[in-house]
């Protein structure tokens, strides 16, 4: 029995059955540097998933480790918000500045789930309504409220919910009712659908729409540019708030913009963030207009949210992203990957779609010549990539999408190396059908 076999057996014995590591033979990441990780057996991989778009800068980055070490060396890992936390204030100031939200205030938490839970709390309190609009195929976290707005059966562990939700269409035009519509036709239909949903499934005084600009767990499905701006015109008629869940799309990941919402010609009332801002340290939060953020009348706080260590890490990550123009890098290197993936797709009968923006890319697998989802081919590609030294992720409503979200520091040479592995993996799986 190898060390990893032993760890897998211990994992299964003591951790919940619903936490399942990837791969027929799961691996343990023992060390990392830049965009590469090394497993416990000493094999090194190029990492195109970054721990689900969370290792946003890469592994073992001196600026971030030094910032954390400096805070650790003060002896204060925690103080609580009973006392002023300089690092928290500094980070909140930086995030408010880049948020694009006017008169912005920031609440710091530990995760995307907590961030979205807070946004739902603020919206429902401000609007005195528990009615929420969410998108089909969405994922917003694993608490009761966040699960209550999750429109994906594979991730919706419970139907119990504190909110009353109406679901809008997801933006999927590969299959389903809106398949094949042009951008303009799709937006017009979606606006019509929103009006109908408001009139038929709500009492009008809805608290908010919560939506991911690009659906993460949902397989990087996205509506056309301008879509949320068009919905917002209707929301504004009713005073309904718009919450943009930027947990995967934030911090320049999409290349063309710093936030996913910026493709939609409108500014949300709140945005939520997590994952990439910590580069691995637990950090999430909400940005909202002061009037929205300050609507709570009871005292509320978060013991660990924005603690000095996470805040020091977050500030160092944000500085690094801005100082090194990683948004620009995501656009440039992302384009190399998009182009390469499109070429691979054109030659493969098992690829139905290549999508995403910047360094957020997805490939959807089907049975040859059909639109029937193929989770089998997807798993095959996942395993072939691993065997050749590339880590990618999986997702999509049908489990038939390979997702990629490498560190934003990915170089063009690394992108091409990964493309070579992907091309070979997709060809091998396509030929073996
Ligand atoms: C879009 C989105 N929102 C929220 C979450 C929940 O974040 P966390 O796992 O940090 O609670 C996730 C996690 O994958 C996500 O992708």
Coordinates of N, CA, C and O and ligand atoms in Angstrom, one line a residue, residues 111-113 116 139-141 212 217 245 247-248 274-275, ligand 1:
X111 N -15.3 33.0 3.2 CA -15.6 32.2 2.1 C -16.7 32.8 1.2 O -17.3 33.8 1.6
X112 N -16.8 32.2 0.0 CA -17.9 32.7 -0.9 C -19.3 32.4 -0.3 O -20.2 33.2 -0.5
X113 N -19.4 31.3 0.3 CA -20.7 31.0 1.0 C -21.1 32.1 1.9 O -22.2 32.6 1.9
X116 N -22.1 35.3 0.1 CA -23.4 35.3 -0.5 C -24.5 35.3 0.5 O -25.6 35.9 0.4
X139 N -24.6 28.2 -8.9 CA -24.0 27.7 -7.6 C -23.5 28.9 -6.8 O -22.8 29.7 -7.3
X140 N -24.0 29.0 -5.5 CA -23.6 30.1 -4.7 C -23.0 29.7 -3.3 O -22.8 30.6 -2.5
X141 N -22.9 28.4 -3.1 CA -22.3 28.0 -1.8 C -23.1 27.0 -1.1 O -24.1 26.4 -1.7
X212 N -24.2 34.7 -11.1 CA -22.8 34.6 -11.5 C -22.7 35.2 -12.9 O -23.4 34.7 -13.8
X217 N -19.5 26.4 -11.3 CA -19.8 25.0 -11.1 C -20.7 24.6 -12.4 O -20.6 23.4 -12.8
X245 N -22.3 37.7 -8.2 CA -21.4 36.7 -7.5 C -20.2 36.6 -8.3 O -20.1 35.9 -9.3
X247 N -17.3 35.4 -7.2 CA -16.4 34.5 -6.5 C -15.4 33.8 -7.5 O -14.2 33.6 -7.2
X248 N -15.9 33.5 -8.7 CA -15.0 32.9 -9.7 C -14.5 33.9 -10.7 O -13.4 33.8 -11.3
X274 N -14.5 35.9 -3.2 CA -13.8 35.0 -2.3 C -12.6 34.4 -3.1 O -12.0 35.1 -3.9
X275 N -12.4 33.1 -3.0 CA -11.4 32.3 -3.8 C -10.1 33.1 -4.1 O -9.3 33.2 -3.2
Ligands
LIG1 C1 -19.7 31.3 -7.9 C2 -19.5 30.8 -6.5 N1 -20.1 31.3 -5.5 C3 -19.9 30.9 -4.3 C4 -19.1 29.8 -4.0 C5 -18.9 29.3 -2.6 O1 -17.7 29.7 -2.2 P1 -17.0 28.9 -0.9 O2 -16.7 27.5 -1.4 O3 -15.7 29.7 -0.7 O4 -17.9 28.9 0.2 C6 -18.5 29.2 -5.0 C7 -17.6 28.0 -4.8 O5 -17.2 27.3 -5.7 C8 -18.6 29.6 -6.4 O6 -18.1 29.1 -7.4

